[in-house]
Amino acid sequence: MATTAEAGPKVTPDMRAELSAEQVGHLRHFENLLAQPPNDWSLMQGKGMGQDDFGGYRFQLAYLTYALALTHAHRLPAAPGVFKPMFERAIEKMLLPEVWIYWKDTSRGGAVFNQHLSDTYREEYDPVARDNIMYSAYVQSMALLFNYLFDDDRYARPGALSFNFYTPFWGGPPKRFEYDQNTLNEHIYWLMVENGYLGVACEPNCVYQICNQPAILGFRMHDLVTGGAVADEVTRAYERAWADFGRLDENGHYNMMMFQDSKAITPNRGSWPWVDAWCGALMNMWNRDLVRANYPGQLANLVDRADDGTVSVRPGEPFLLAGNPVVGDACDHGWVSVWAAEMGDTETLRGLLAHADRYMGPRWRDGGLYYPRNDQRADADGHRTEMEPMSGNVLLAYARLNVEDGFWKLYNQPWGPGHHTEPALTSVAADLDVTRAYYDPERRELVFTLVGRADRAGDGAVLLAHLDRAGDGWALWLDDRVVARGRRGGEVAAEGDGVDVRRTGDGVRLVGPAGGPHRYTLRFDGEMAEEMAEEMAEEVAE
């Protein structure tokens, strides 16, 4: 069950450690994908057609954003300037019709699991009005994560989350469906209530356990922003509603879904790894005891461990509906990696990543690291090589960037009310990587590492904000020497070593030496401010 919010450690070992080259490469690849022009989905198209399957654009965008949220919260909490622009672009892309227009067809039903009800359905262009929790909950949670992480309520403005569609060739007149983070959150809540808290359907008549977890995340973020307690209500009622059906099937795997009309449960008959891994990785945020109790037994049936330390995922049975194979991206290796990372299972995660690095063709492109699509199931020696865009672009990156209990901590150990006024890097030039950034209130210091990029154009500047709120004076250290000083409301002065500092508001614009890594520590000290004031007065007198 969800727990009462509790304070976590202000500075953790994960924050003190600098990002690895691979972790930086994944963030760069995210940035590259998000910088592509509208409707340029290069490297993102999987085997499925029409955005029907679990490798669709919406899933890649959503879990890319979740990976950014977890990295910001647990590794680089004092670098909102790195993550906020990418969040904005991800949400912008999430609202493009190409991402959600599949719903006009899916909403009509006619599939094996809802054909008997299709007379009651109609073509629906509004992608969040009914069902379709596999899209609506991601828009809801992404917008509310943005508000929580960046203290910016832009998506709370009326119409801020609008779904617009028009083509002159079909579909009739232009369509516009206006929501915002609050109206969408409330709408999803009532859809859940109307279904007895069992969850909201994905495609008509199908309520997946997995797809309702993002909605719970959204409820929790809304509570953190507004002071509500909807997430606690929903998780308690959700537990009661599912008690009669059971979370697990007879083999100990998570039940995949429930038919809304008959309340019949569909178990994980095909031993599909993605079902356990995806559900467990998300549900850990509010139901950690259940997830952790079942993780070892579930995992043991899903992976193979080689003598060289690599770990691979056994493929599930072919996915058939009415005897017809379903072509799509299961993303088994990616989801099991994400699951192991959330569980803090370092040995398994290390083995899964080692297997991917050895057999799944990692590639660097425009400074970013990813694993390109490969439809071949295995190589000549039987090593699994299949790689889907969802796993190669997003999930393996997510696993490498997350920390143990990353989602649980995000959900249960929120930032304190003063976080957004602490010193931070609120703007970062395109030609810089930030590999470490945290503020330690006990030591009163902002610690960050900058690395220049020769392959990107930029001015090499970062904006250090909220400095005047943290102390009367400060000194900026580069490695083991002071390179700049400042005092509250006063001038700042550089002391050589290729550092340029200029005051802007209550912050400072910093341009340091090229290359790197350059390790900075900005320390606050009242006496230092007085000394600097005296030094400046002496300079003026001279």
Coordinates of C-alpha atoms in Angstrom, one line a residue:
M1 CA 0.0 0.0 0.0
A2 CA 1.0 3.6 -0.4
T3 CA 2.9 5.0 2.6
T4 CA 2.7 8.4 4.3
A5 CA 5.3 10.8 2.8
E6 CA 8.6 10.5 4.5
A7 CA 11.8 12.5 4.1
G8 CA 14.6 10.8 2.3
P9 CA 18.3 11.7 2.7
K10 CA 19.0 15.1 1.2
V11 CA 22.2 14.0 -0.5
T12 CA 22.7 10.4 -1.5
P13 CA 25.6 8.4 -2.9
D14 CA 23.8 8.4 -6.3
M15 CA 23.9 12.2 -6.3
R16 CA 27.6 12.4 -5.3
A17 CA 28.6 10.0 -8.1
E18 CA 29.1 11.5 -11.5
L19 CA 27.1 10.1 -14.4
S20 CA 29.0 7.5 -16.5
A21 CA 29.8 8.1 -20.2
E22 CA 26.9 5.6 -21.0
Q23 CA 24.4 7.5 -18.8
V24 CA 25.4 10.8 -20.4
G25 CA 25.1 9.1 -23.8
H26 CA 21.5 8.0 -23.1
L27 CA 20.5 11.5 -22.1
R28 CA 22.0 12.8 -25.3
H29 CA 20.1 10.3 -27.3
F30 CA 16.9 11.4 -25.6
E31 CA 17.7 14.9 -26.5
N32 CA 18.4 13.9 -30.1
L33 CA 15.0 12.1 -30.5
L34 CA 13.1 15.0 -28.9
A35 CA 14.9 17.6 -31.2
Q36 CA 13.6 15.9 -34.3
P37 CA 11.0 17.9 -36.2
P38 CA 7.3 17.2 -35.7
N39 CA 6.3 13.8 -37.2
D40 CA 10.0 12.8 -37.8
W41 CA 10.0 9.5 -35.9
S42 CA 13.4 8.4 -37.1
L43 CA 14.7 5.4 -35.1
M44 CA 11.3 5.0 -33.3
Q45 CA 9.2 2.8 -35.6
G46 CA 8.8 -0.7 -34.4
K47 CA 7.4 -3.9 -36.0
G48 CA 3.8 -3.1 -35.2
M49 CA 1.5 -1.0 -37.5
G50 CA -0.7 1.9 -36.7
Q51 CA 0.7 2.5 -33.2
D52 CA -1.3 -0.4 -31.9
D53 CA 1.3 -2.2 -29.9
F54 CA 3.4 -1.6 -26.7
G55 CA 6.3 -0.1 -28.7
G56 CA 4.3 2.8 -30.0
Y57 CA 5.4 6.4 -29.9
R58 CA 3.3 7.2 -26.8
F59 CA 5.1 4.6 -24.8
Q60 CA 8.6 5.7 -25.9
L61 CA 7.8 9.3 -25.1
A62 CA 6.2 8.5 -21.8
Y63 CA 9.0 6.3 -20.4
L64 CA 11.7 8.5 -21.8
T65 CA 10.1 11.2 -19.7
Y66 CA 9.8 8.9 -16.7
A67 CA 13.6 8.2 -17.1
L68 CA 14.3 11.9 -17.2
A69 CA 12.2 12.4 -14.0
L70 CA 14.0 9.7 -12.1
T71 CA 17.4 10.9 -13.2
H72 CA 16.6 14.5 -12.2
A73 CA 15.1 13.5 -8.8
H74 CA 17.8 11.0 -7.8
R75 CA 21.0 11.9 -9.6
L76 CA 21.0 15.5 -10.7
P77 CA 18.4 17.3 -8.5
A78 CA 20.1 20.7 -8.8
A79 CA 20.0 20.7 -12.6
P80 CA 16.5 21.5 -13.7
G81 CA 18.0 23.4 -16.7
V82 CA 19.0 20.0 -18.2
F83 CA 15.7 18.3 -17.9
K84 CA 13.0 20.9 -18.2
P85 CA 13.5 21.7 -21.9
M86 CA 13.4 17.9 -22.8
F87 CA 10.2 17.5 -20.7
E88 CA 8.6 20.3 -22.6
R89 CA 9.5 18.8 -26.0
A90 CA 8.3 15.4 -24.9
I91 CA 4.9 16.7 -23.9
E92 CA 4.6 18.7 -27.1
K93 CA 5.3 15.5 -29.1
M94 CA 2.9 13.5 -27.0
L95 CA 0.1 15.8 -28.1
L96 CA 0.7 15.3 -31.8
P97 CA -2.1 13.5 -33.7
E98 CA 0.4 10.9 -35.0
V99 CA 0.8 9.6 -31.5
W100 CA -2.9 9.2 -30.6
I101 CA -5.0 9.1 -33.8
Y102 CA -5.0 5.3 -33.6
W103 CA -7.8 5.7 -31.1
K104 CA -10.4 6.7 -33.7
D105 CA -10.1 3.1 -35.0
T106 CA -9.4 1.3 -31.7
S107 CA -12.4 3.0 -30.1
R108 CA -14.8 1.3 -32.4
G109 CA -14.0 -2.2 -31.1
G110 CA -14.3 -5.3 -33.2
A111 CA -11.4 -7.2 -31.8
V112 CA -11.6 -10.7 -30.3
F113 CA -12.0 -9.3 -26.8
N114 CA -14.7 -6.7 -27.6
Q115 CA -16.4 -7.8 -30.8
H116 CA -19.6 -8.8 -29.0
L117 CA -19.9 -5.2 -27.7
S118 CA -18.9 -3.4 -30.8
D119 CA -22.5 -2.3 -31.5
T120 CA -22.3 -0.2 -28.4
Y121 CA -19.1 1.6 -29.5
R122 CA -18.6 4.5 -31.8
E123 CA -15.7 6.1 -33.6
E124 CA -14.1 8.5 -31.0
Y125 CA -11.6 11.2 -31.9
D126 CA -11.2 12.5 -28.4
P127 CA -8.3 10.3 -27.2
V128 CA -9.0 10.6 -23.5
A129 CA -12.8 10.8 -23.3
R130 CA -13.3 7.1 -22.5
D131 CA -11.1 4.1 -22.1
N132 CA -7.6 4.5 -23.7
I133 CA -5.9 4.7 -20.3
M134 CA -2.8 3.5 -22.2
Y135 CA -2.6 7.1 -23.6
S136 CA -4.5 9.4 -21.3
A137 CA -2.7 8.4 -18.1
Y138 CA 0.7 9.1 -19.7
V139 CA -0.4 12.6 -20.7
Q140 CA -1.8 13.2 -17.2
S141 CA 1.3 11.9 -15.3
M142 CA 3.8 13.7 -17.6
A143 CA 2.1 17.0 -17.2
L144 CA 1.8 16.6 -13.4
L145 CA 5.4 15.4 -13.1
F146 CA 6.4 18.6 -14.9
N147 CA 4.6 20.7 -12.4
Y148 CA 6.0 18.8 -9.4
L149 CA 9.6 18.7 -10.7
F150 CA 9.9 22.2 -12.0
D151 CA 7.4 24.2 -10.0
D152 CA 5.7 25.3 -13.2
D153 CA 1.9 25.0 -13.6
R154 CA 1.7 25.9 -17.3
Y155 CA -0.3 22.7 -18.0
A156 CA -2.8 23.7 -15.4
R157 CA -4.0 26.6 -17.6
P158 CA -7.3 26.0 -19.4
G159 CA -6.7 24.2 -22.7
A160 CA -3.0 23.6 -22.0
L161 CA -3.4 19.9 -22.9
S162 CA -5.4 20.1 -26.2
F163 CA -5.8 17.4 -28.8
N164 CA -6.1 19.0 -32.3
F165 CA -6.7 17.1 -35.5
Y166 CA -7.5 18.1 -39.0
T167 CA -6.8 16.7 -42.5
P168 CA -8.6 17.9 -45.6
F169 CA -8.8 14.4 -46.9
W170 CA -10.9 12.6 -44.2
G171 CA -12.4 13.0 -40.8
G172 CA -14.6 16.0 -41.4
P173 CA -14.1 19.5 -39.9
P174 CA -11.2 20.4 -37.6
K175 CA -11.4 18.8 -34.1
R176 CA -10.1 20.3 -30.9
F177 CA -10.5 18.7 -27.4
E178 CA -9.4 20.9 -24.6
Y179 CA -8.1 19.7 -21.2
D180 CA -5.5 20.7 -18.7
Q181 CA -3.7 18.7 -16.0
N182 CA -6.5 19.2 -13.5
T183 CA -9.5 18.5 -15.7
L184 CA -7.7 15.5 -17.2
N185 CA -6.7 14.2 -13.7
E186 CA -10.3 14.6 -12.5
H187 CA -11.7 12.9 -15.6
I188 CA -9.5 9.9 -15.2
Y189 CA -10.4 9.7 -11.5
W190 CA -14.1 9.5 -12.2
L191 CA -13.6 6.9 -15.0
M192 CA -11.8 4.8 -12.4
V193 CA -14.6 5.4 -9.8
E194 CA -17.3 4.4 -12.3
N195 CA -15.5 1.1 -12.9
G196 CA -15.4 0.3 -9.2
Y197 CA -11.7 1.3 -8.8
L198 CA -10.7 -1.8 -10.9
G199 CA -9.1 0.5 -13.4
V200 CA -9.9 2.2 -16.7
A201 CA -9.8 0.2 -19.9
C202 CA -7.1 0.5 -22.5
E203 CA -8.8 -0.7 -25.7
P204 CA -12.6 -1.2 -25.1
N205 CA -13.4 -3.9 -22.5
C206 CA -9.8 -4.6 -21.5
V207 CA -8.5 -3.4 -18.1
Y208 CA -4.8 -4.0 -17.8
Q209 CA -3.2 -3.9 -14.4
I210 CA -0.1 -2.4 -16.0
C211 CA -1.8 0.5 -17.8
N212 CA -3.5 1.8 -14.6
Q213 CA -0.2 2.3 -12.7
P214 CA 0.7 5.5 -14.6
A215 CA -2.7 7.0 -13.6
I216 CA -1.9 6.3 -9.9
L217 CA 1.5 8.1 -10.4
G218 CA -0.5 11.0 -11.9
F219 CA -2.8 11.1 -8.9
R220 CA 0.2 11.2 -6.5
M221 CA 1.9 14.0 -8.4
H222 CA -1.4 16.0 -8.3
D223 CA -1.6 15.4 -4.6
L224 CA 1.9 16.7 -4.1
V225 CA 1.2 19.8 -6.1
T226 CA -2.2 20.5 -4.6
G227 CA -2.0 19.0 -1.1
G228 CA -4.7 16.4 -1.8
A229 CA -4.9 12.7 -1.0
V230 CA -6.5 11.1 -4.0
A231 CA -3.7 8.6 -4.6
D232 CA -4.2 7.1 -1.1
E233 CA -8.0 6.8 -1.7
V234 CA -7.5 5.2 -5.1
T235 CA -4.8 2.7 -4.0
R236 CA -6.8 1.6 -1.0
A237 CA -10.0 1.1 -3.1
Y238 CA -8.0 -0.5 -5.9
E239 CA -6.6 -3.1 -3.5
R240 CA -10.1 -3.9 -2.2
A241 CA -11.5 -4.1 -5.7
W242 CA -8.9 -6.5 -6.9
A243 CA -9.0 -8.6 -3.7
D244 CA -11.7 -10.9 -5.1
F245 CA -9.8 -11.6 -8.3
G246 CA -6.2 -11.8 -7.2
R247 CA -3.1 -10.0 -8.5
L248 CA -1.3 -13.2 -9.4
D249 CA -2.2 -16.2 -11.6
E250 CA -1.8 -19.8 -10.5
N251 CA 1.8 -19.8 -11.6
G252 CA 2.7 -16.7 -9.6
H253 CA 2.8 -14.3 -12.5
Y254 CA 0.8 -11.0 -12.5
N255 CA -2.6 -11.4 -14.1
M256 CA -2.5 -9.5 -17.3
M257 CA -6.0 -8.0 -17.6
M258 CA -9.7 -8.2 -16.8
F259 CA -12.6 -8.1 -19.2
Q260 CA -14.7 -5.2 -18.1
D261 CA -18.1 -6.7 -18.9
S262 CA -17.6 -10.2 -17.5
K263 CA -14.9 -9.5 -14.9
A264 CA -13.1 -12.5 -16.2
I265 CA -9.4 -12.5 -15.6
T266 CA -6.8 -13.2 -18.3
P267 CA -3.6 -14.7 -16.7
N268 CA -0.1 -14.5 -18.1
R269 CA -0.6 -17.8 -20.0
G270 CA 2.3 -17.3 -22.3
S271 CA 4.9 -16.6 -19.6
W272 CA 5.5 -13.3 -21.2
P273 CA 8.3 -11.5 -19.3
W274 CA 7.1 -8.0 -20.1
V275 CA 3.9 -8.6 -18.1
D276 CA 5.7 -9.3 -14.7
A277 CA 8.5 -6.8 -15.4
W278 CA 6.4 -3.9 -16.5
C279 CA 3.8 -4.3 -13.8
G280 CA 6.3 -4.9 -11.0
A281 CA 8.5 -2.0 -12.0
L282 CA 5.6 0.4 -11.8
M283 CA 3.6 -1.0 -9.0
N284 CA 6.6 -0.9 -6.7
M285 CA 6.0 2.8 -6.3
W286 CA 2.9 2.2 -4.0
N287 CA 2.8 -1.6 -3.3
R288 CA 6.5 -2.4 -2.7
D289 CA 5.9 -5.3 -0.2
L290 CA 3.9 -7.2 -2.8
V291 CA 6.3 -6.6 -5.6
R292 CA 9.4 -7.4 -3.7
A293 CA 7.9 -10.6 -2.2
N294 CA 7.2 -12.0 -5.7
Y295 CA 10.2 -10.7 -7.6
P296 CA 12.7 -13.5 -6.9
G297 CA 10.3 -16.3 -7.9
Q298 CA 9.0 -14.5 -11.0
L299 CA 12.5 -13.5 -12.2
A300 CA 13.9 -17.0 -11.8
N301 CA 11.4 -18.3 -14.4
L302 CA 12.2 -15.6 -16.9
V303 CA 16.0 -15.3 -17.3
D304 CA 19.0 -17.4 -18.2
R305 CA 22.4 -16.7 -16.6
A306 CA 25.6 -17.5 -18.5
D307 CA 28.9 -18.4 -17.0
D308 CA 30.4 -15.1 -18.2
G309 CA 28.0 -13.1 -16.1
T310 CA 25.6 -12.0 -18.8
V311 CA 21.9 -12.5 -18.3
S312 CA 19.4 -12.9 -21.1
V313 CA 15.6 -13.0 -21.0
R314 CA 13.7 -16.1 -22.2
P315 CA 11.2 -15.2 -24.9
G316 CA 7.6 -15.9 -24.0
E317 CA 5.3 -17.9 -26.2
P318 CA 4.0 -16.4 -29.4
F319 CA 1.2 -14.0 -28.8
L320 CA -1.9 -15.3 -30.6
L321 CA -5.4 -13.9 -30.9
A322 CA -8.0 -16.3 -32.4
G323 CA -5.1 -18.3 -33.8
N324 CA -3.5 -15.3 -35.5
P325 CA 0.0 -14.1 -34.5
V326 CA 0.1 -10.6 -33.2
V327 CA 3.1 -8.7 -34.7
G328 CA 4.5 -6.2 -32.2
D329 CA 7.3 -5.3 -29.8
A330 CA 7.3 -7.2 -26.5
C331 CA 10.4 -5.4 -25.2
D332 CA 11.2 -8.3 -22.8
H333 CA 14.9 -7.5 -22.3
G334 CA 14.2 -3.8 -21.8
W335 CA 11.4 -4.3 -19.3
V336 CA 13.2 -6.9 -17.2
S337 CA 16.2 -4.5 -17.1
V338 CA 13.9 -1.7 -15.8
W339 CA 12.4 -4.0 -13.2
A340 CA 15.8 -5.2 -12.0
A341 CA 17.0 -1.6 -11.6
E342 CA 13.9 -0.6 -9.6
M343 CA 14.4 -3.6 -7.4
G344 CA 18.1 -2.7 -6.8
D345 CA 19.1 -6.1 -8.2
T346 CA 22.5 -5.0 -9.2
E347 CA 23.8 -8.4 -10.3
T348 CA 21.0 -9.1 -12.6
L349 CA 20.9 -5.6 -14.0
R350 CA 24.7 -5.7 -14.7
G351 CA 24.2 -9.0 -16.5
L352 CA 21.3 -7.8 -18.6
L353 CA 23.3 -4.7 -19.6
A354 CA 26.4 -6.7 -20.3
H355 CA 24.3 -9.0 -22.6
A356 CA 22.9 -6.0 -24.4
D357 CA 26.3 -4.5 -24.9
R358 CA 27.8 -7.7 -26.2
Y359 CA 25.0 -9.1 -28.4
M360 CA 22.6 -6.3 -29.1
G361 CA 24.8 -3.8 -31.1
P362 CA 25.0 -0.6 -29.0
R363 CA 25.7 2.4 -31.2
W364 CA 26.7 6.0 -30.8
R365 CA 25.0 8.5 -33.0
D366 CA 25.3 12.3 -32.8
G367 CA 26.9 11.9 -29.3
G368 CA 24.0 9.7 -28.1
L369 CA 24.0 6.1 -27.1
Y370 CA 21.2 3.6 -28.1
Y371 CA 20.6 0.1 -29.3
P372 CA 19.3 0.0 -32.9
R373 CA 16.3 -2.0 -34.0
N374 CA 17.1 -5.6 -34.8
D375 CA 14.2 -8.0 -35.7
Q376 CA 16.4 -11.1 -35.6
R377 CA 15.5 -13.1 -32.5
A378 CA 19.0 -14.7 -32.0
D379 CA 22.4 -15.1 -33.5
A380 CA 23.9 -18.3 -34.9
D381 CA 25.1 -19.3 -31.4
G382 CA 21.6 -18.8 -29.9
H383 CA 22.3 -15.5 -28.1
R384 CA 19.2 -13.4 -28.1
T385 CA 19.8 -10.3 -30.3
E386 CA 16.3 -9.0 -30.9
M387 CA 16.0 -5.3 -30.1
E388 CA 13.0 -3.1 -30.4
P389 CA 13.0 0.8 -30.5
M390 CA 11.2 0.9 -27.2
S391 CA 14.0 -1.0 -25.5
G392 CA 16.9 0.4 -27.5
N393 CA 15.9 4.0 -27.3
V394 CA 14.3 4.1 -23.9
L395 CA 14.1 1.1 -21.6
L396 CA 17.8 0.2 -21.4
A397 CA 18.6 3.8 -20.8
Y398 CA 15.9 4.0 -18.2
A399 CA 17.4 1.0 -16.4
R400 CA 20.9 2.4 -16.5
L401 CA 19.8 5.8 -15.2
N402 CA 17.4 4.7 -12.4
V403 CA 18.4 4.0 -8.8
E404 CA 17.1 1.3 -6.4
D405 CA 13.5 2.0 -5.5
G406 CA 13.6 5.0 -7.8
F407 CA 9.9 5.2 -8.4
W408 CA 9.1 4.3 -4.8
K409 CA 11.3 7.2 -3.6
L410 CA 9.7 9.6 -6.1
Y411 CA 6.3 8.6 -4.8
N412 CA 7.0 8.3 -1.1
Q413 CA 9.9 10.7 -0.4
P414 CA 9.0 13.9 -2.2
W415 CA 11.1 17.0 -2.2
G416 CA 10.6 19.5 0.7
P417 CA 8.8 22.8 0.1
G418 CA 12.1 24.7 -0.1
H419 CA 13.6 22.6 -2.9
H420 CA 12.7 24.9 -5.7
T421 CA 14.3 27.9 -4.1
E422 CA 17.6 26.2 -3.4
P423 CA 20.6 27.0 -5.6
A424 CA 20.5 25.2 -8.9
L425 CA 21.5 25.2 -12.5
T426 CA 18.4 26.5 -14.2
S427 CA 19.8 27.0 -17.7
V428 CA 22.5 24.9 -19.4
A429 CA 24.1 25.7 -22.8
A430 CA 23.7 23.1 -25.6
D431 CA 27.4 22.5 -25.7
L432 CA 27.6 21.3 -22.0
D433 CA 26.9 18.0 -20.3
V434 CA 26.2 18.1 -16.6
T435 CA 27.4 14.9 -14.9
R436 CA 26.7 15.9 -11.3
A437 CA 24.5 18.6 -9.6
Y438 CA 23.2 18.7 -6.1
Y439 CA 22.8 21.1 -3.3
D440 CA 23.8 20.1 0.2
P441 CA 21.9 22.3 2.8
E442 CA 24.0 21.0 5.7
R443 CA 27.3 21.9 4.1
R444 CA 25.7 24.9 2.4
E445 CA 27.2 24.1 -1.0
L446 CA 26.2 23.6 -4.6
V447 CA 28.2 20.9 -6.2
F448 CA 28.3 20.4 -10.0
T449 CA 30.4 19.0 -12.8
L450 CA 30.5 20.4 -16.3
V451 CA 31.9 18.8 -19.4
G452 CA 32.2 20.7 -22.7
R453 CA 31.0 19.1 -26.0
A454 CA 33.1 19.8 -29.1
D455 CA 30.3 18.4 -31.3
R456 CA 27.7 21.0 -30.4
A457 CA 27.5 24.8 -30.8
G458 CA 26.8 26.9 -27.7
D459 CA 28.1 29.6 -25.5
G460 CA 29.3 27.3 -22.7
A461 CA 27.1 29.1 -20.1
V462 CA 25.1 27.9 -17.2
L463 CA 22.8 30.0 -15.0
L464 CA 23.2 29.5 -11.3
A465 CA 20.0 30.6 -9.7
H466 CA 18.7 31.4 -6.2
L467 CA 22.1 32.2 -4.8
D468 CA 21.0 35.3 -2.8
R469 CA 18.5 33.1 -1.0
A470 CA 21.1 30.7 0.3
G471 CA 23.6 33.0 2.0
D472 CA 25.1 36.4 2.3
G473 CA 28.2 35.5 0.4
W474 CA 29.8 32.7 -1.6
A475 CA 33.0 31.5 -3.1
L476 CA 33.1 29.4 -6.3
W477 CA 35.8 26.7 -6.3
L478 CA 37.0 25.0 -9.4
D479 CA 38.7 21.8 -8.3
D480 CA 40.9 23.0 -5.4
R481 CA 41.1 26.8 -6.0
V482 CA 38.7 29.7 -5.7
V483 CA 37.8 31.2 -9.1
A484 CA 35.0 33.6 -8.2
R485 CA 33.4 35.4 -5.2
G486 CA 30.1 37.1 -4.7
R487 CA 27.8 38.6 -2.0
R488 CA 24.1 39.0 -1.6
G489 CA 22.7 41.7 -3.9
G490 CA 26.2 42.8 -4.8
E491 CA 28.7 42.4 -7.6
V492 CA 30.6 39.2 -8.4
A493 CA 34.2 38.9 -9.3
A494 CA 36.2 36.3 -11.1
E495 CA 39.7 35.5 -10.1
G496 CA 41.2 34.1 -13.3
D497 CA 41.5 30.5 -14.5
G498 CA 39.4 31.2 -17.6
V499 CA 36.2 31.8 -15.6
D500 CA 33.7 34.5 -16.5
V501 CA 30.9 35.3 -14.0
R502 CA 28.2 37.9 -14.3
R503 CA 25.3 38.7 -12.0
T504 CA 21.8 38.2 -13.3
G505 CA 19.0 38.7 -10.8
D506 CA 19.7 36.7 -7.7
G507 CA 21.9 34.4 -9.7
V508 CA 25.1 34.2 -11.7
R509 CA 25.9 33.4 -15.3
L510 CA 29.0 31.3 -15.4
V511 CA 31.2 30.5 -18.4
G512 CA 34.1 28.3 -17.4
P513 CA 37.1 26.9 -19.3
A514 CA 36.4 24.6 -22.3
G515 CA 36.7 20.8 -22.1
G516 CA 36.5 19.1 -18.8
P517 CA 35.3 17.6 -16.7
H518 CA 35.4 20.7 -14.5
R519 CA 34.3 20.1 -10.9
Y520 CA 32.8 23.1 -9.2
T521 CA 31.7 23.7 -5.6
L522 CA 29.9 26.9 -4.7
R523 CA 30.1 27.5 -0.9
F524 CA 28.1 30.0 1.0
D525 CA 29.7 31.9 3.9
G526 CA 28.5 35.2 5.6
E527 CA 32.0 36.1 6.6
M528 CA 33.2 35.7 3.1
A529 CA 30.7 38.3 1.9
E530 CA 32.0 40.8 4.4
E531 CA 35.6 40.2 3.4
M532 CA 34.6 40.6 -0.3
A533 CA 32.8 43.9 0.5
E534 CA 35.9 45.2 2.2
E535 CA 38.1 44.1 -0.7
M536 CA 35.9 45.8 -3.2
A537 CA 35.8 49.0 -1.1
E538 CA 39.6 49.0 -1.1
E539 CA 39.7 48.6 -4.8
V540 CA 37.4 51.6 -5.3
A541 CA 39.4 53.7 -2.9
E542 CA 42.6 52.9 -4.8

